[in-house]
CSV table of C-alpha atoms in Angstrom, one decimal:
chain,number,residue,atom,x,y,z
A,7,MET,CA,117.2,81.8,109.0
A,8,THR,CA,120.0,83.4,107.2
A,9,LEU,CA,122.7,85.5,108.8
A,10,ASP,CA,121.3,88.6,107.2
A,11,GLU,CA,118.0,87.8,108.7
A,12,LYS,CA,119.6,87.1,112.1
A,13,TYR,CA,121.1,90.5,112.4
A,14,MET,CA,118.0,92.3,110.8
A,15,LYS,CA,116.2,90.9,113.8
A,16,ILE,CA,118.7,92.5,116.1
A,17,ALA,CA,118.3,95.7,114.2
A,18,LEU,CA,114.5,95.5,114.6
A,19,ASP,CA,115.2,95.2,118.4
A,20,GLU,CA,117.1,98.3,118.3
A,21,ALA,CA,114.1,99.9,116.3
A,22,LYS,CA,111.6,98.8,119.0
A,23,LYS,CA,113.8,100.6,121.6
A,24,ALA,CA,113.5,103.8,119.5
A,25,GLN,CA,109.6,103.3,119.2
A,26,ALA,CA,109.5,102.9,123.0
A,27,ILE,CA,111.0,106.3,123.6
A,28,GLY,CA,108.7,107.9,120.8
A,29,GLU,CA,111.4,108.1,118.2
A,30,VAL,CA,110.9,106.9,114.5
A,31,PRO,CA,111.5,103.1,114.9
A,32,ILE,CA,114.8,102.6,113.0
A,33,GLY,CA,117.6,100.4,114.2
A,34,ALA,CA,121.0,99.6,113.1
A,35,VAL,CA,123.7,97.0,113.8
A,36,MET,CA,127.3,96.9,112.7
A,37,VAL,CA,128.9,93.5,112.2
A,38,LYS,CA,132.5,92.6,111.7
A,39,ASP,CA,133.7,89.0,111.5
A,40,ASP,CA,130.5,87.7,112.5
A,41,GLU,CA,130.5,89.6,115.7
A,42,ILE,CA,128.1,92.7,116.6
A,43,ILE,CA,130.5,95.6,117.2
A,44,ALA,CA,127.7,98.3,117.6
A,45,ARG,CA,124.2,98.9,118.0
A,46,ALA,CA,122.0,102.0,117.8
A,47,HIS,CA,118.6,103.3,117.1
A,48,ASN,CA,117.2,106.8,116.2
A,49,LEU,CA,117.7,109.4,118.7
A,50,ARG,CA,117.0,112.6,116.7
A,51,GLU,CA,114.0,113.8,118.9
A,52,THR,CA,115.6,112.8,122.3
A,53,ILE,CA,118.7,114.7,121.8
A,54,GLN,CA,117.7,117.1,119.2
A,55,LEU,CA,120.4,116.5,116.9
A,56,PRO,CA,119.5,116.2,112.9
A,57,THR,CA,122.4,113.7,112.6
A,58,ALA,CA,121.3,111.2,115.4
A,59,HIS,CA,119.9,108.8,112.9
A,60,ALA,CA,120.6,105.0,114.0
A,61,GLU,CA,123.0,104.6,111.0
A,62,HIS,CA,125.2,107.7,112.0
A,63,ILE,CA,125.1,106.6,115.5
A,64,VAL,CA,126.1,102.9,114.9
A,65,ILE,CA,128.8,103.9,112.6
A,66,GLU,CA,130.5,106.4,115.1
A,67,LYS,CA,130.2,103.5,117.7
A,68,ALA,CA,131.7,101.1,115.4
A,69,ALA,CA,134.6,103.4,114.5
A,70,GLU,CA,135.4,103.6,118.1
A,71,ALA,CA,135.3,99.9,118.6
A,72,VAL,CA,137.7,99.1,115.8
A,73,GLY,CA,139.9,102.2,116.4
A,74,SER,CA,139.6,103.4,112.9
A,75,TRP,CA,137.3,105.6,110.7
A,76,ARG,CA,137.7,103.0,108.0
A,77,LEU,CA,135.1,100.3,108.7
A,78,GLU,CA,136.4,97.8,106.2
A,79,GLY,CA,135.2,94.3,106.6
A,80,CYS,CA,132.1,95.4,108.2
A,81,THR,CA,128.4,94.9,107.3
A,82,LEU,CA,125.7,97.6,108.2
A,83,TYR,CA,122.2,96.3,109.0
A,84,VAL,CA,119.5,98.9,109.2
A,85,THR,CA,115.7,98.5,109.1
A,86,LEU,CA,115.1,101.4,106.8
A,87,GLU,CA,116.9,102.3,103.5
A,88,PRO,CA,119.5,104.9,104.4
A,89,CYS,CA,118.9,108.5,103.7
A,90,VAL,CA,121.4,110.8,101.8
A,91,MET,CA,123.1,111.7,105.1
A,92,CYS,CA,123.7,108.2,106.2
A,93,SER,CA,124.6,107.0,102.7
A,94,GLY,CA,127.2,109.7,102.6
A,95,ALA,CA,128.6,108.5,105.9
A,96,ILE,CA,128.5,104.9,104.7
A,97,VAL,CA,130.6,105.9,101.7
A,98,MET,CA,132.9,108.0,103.6
A,99,SER,CA,133.5,105.3,106.3
A,100,ARG,CA,134.2,102.6,103.5
A,101,ILE,CA,131.6,100.2,104.7
A,102,PRO,CA,131.7,97.5,102.1
A,103,ARG,CA,128.2,96.0,102.6
A,104,VAL,CA,124.9,97.3,103.6
A,105,VAL,CA,121.7,95.3,104.3
A,106,TYR,CA,118.5,97.0,104.7
A,107,GLY,CA,114.8,96.1,105.3
A,108,ALA,CA,112.2,98.5,104.0
A,109,THR,CA,112.7,100.8,101.2
A,110,ASP,CA,112.2,104.5,101.6
A,111,PRO,CA,110.7,105.9,98.4
A,112,LYS,CA,110.5,109.5,99.8
A,113,GLY,CA,114.1,109.7,101.1
A,114,GLY,CA,116.0,106.6,100.4
A,115,CYS,CA,119.5,107.2,98.7
A,116,SER,CA,120.5,103.5,98.6
A,117,GLY,CA,118.5,102.6,95.6
A,118,SER,CA,115.1,104.5,95.8
A,119,LEU,CA,115.5,108.1,94.8
A,120,MET,CA,119.2,107.6,94.0
A,121,ASP,CA,121.9,105.2,94.7
A,122,LEU,CA,124.7,106.9,96.3
A,123,LEU,CA,126.3,103.8,97.6
A,124,GLN,CA,127.0,102.5,94.2
A,125,GLU,CA,127.7,105.8,92.5
A,126,ASP,CA,130.7,105.3,90.1
A,127,ARG,CA,132.0,108.8,90.7
A,128,PHE,CA,132.9,108.1,94.4
A,129,ASN,CA,136.1,106.2,95.2
A,130,HIS,CA,134.1,103.7,97.3
A,131,ARG,CA,130.9,101.7,96.8
A,132,ALA,CA,129.1,99.3,98.9
A,133,GLU,CA,127.4,96.1,98.1
A,134,VAL,CA,123.7,96.6,98.9
A,135,VAL,CA,121.1,93.9,99.9
A,136,SER,CA,117.5,95.1,100.3
A,137,GLY,CA,114.4,93.7,101.3
A,138,VAL,CA,115.6,91.5,104.3
A,139,LEU,CA,112.6,91.2,106.6
A,140,GLU,CA,111.0,93.8,104.6
A,141,ALA,CA,107.5,93.3,105.9
A,142,GLU,CA,108.5,93.3,109.6
A,143,CYS,CA,110.7,96.4,109.0
A,144,GLY,CA,107.9,98.3,107.1
A,145,GLN,CA,105.1,97.4,109.5
A,146,ILE,CA,106.8,98.8,112.6
A,147,LEU,CA,107.2,102.1,110.7
A,148,LYS,CA,103.7,102.1,109.4
A,149,ASP,CA,102.2,101.2,112.8
A,150,PHE,CA,104.3,104.2,114.4
A,151,PHE,CA,103.1,106.7,111.9
A,152,LYS,CA,99.4,105.5,112.1
A,153,GLN,CA,99.6,105.9,115.9
A,154,LEU,CA,101.2,109.4,115.4
A,155,ARG,CA,98.3,110.5,113.0
A,156,ASP,CA,95.8,108.9,115.5
A,157,LYS,CA,97.1,110.9,118.3
A,158,LYS,CA,97.1,114.2,116.2
A,159,LYS,CA,93.6,113.5,115.1
A,160,ALA,CA,92.3,112.8,118.8
A,161,ALA,CA,94.1,115.8,120.0
A,162,LYS,CA,92.4,118.1,117.2
A,163,GLN,CA,89.0,116.5,117.9
A,164,GLN,CA,89.4,117.3,121.7
A,165,ARG,CA,90.4,120.9,120.9
A,166,THR,CA,87.2,121.2,118.6
A,167,GLU,CA,85.1,119.9,121.4
A,168,GLU,CA,86.4,122.4,124.0
């Protein structure tokens, strides 16, 4: 197992925590000097805050841990490709390396829809490694959304029968 796989497994553990509370199962881990300095998972529904993505939360925790908004020397591991908001936060916090699992063709801004992390017009760019434990990271999301659709379908069916 590579180091990237090791830390992505821990990010997947965070995603499972999100899933357990009904959140979209996305997890993130921040590593510096081969040590985890912060962990997080989605909390957007729980705290009703649009910025409560796993990446955003882990960036805030990591900044607190290192005592600086500059997260130089850190690697962010996240189970899903970062969105536009999270990609912007990554650029603004100077994270030099981002590793993600599943791509997000509908909202990913780290290579899919656009690539904000390597945009030449910004003063900071991040190395991006994609597809680490991609199958596992994608499957937890597929399972979550299938369960959500099944619940909605069952509720609709029940209303129709009443």
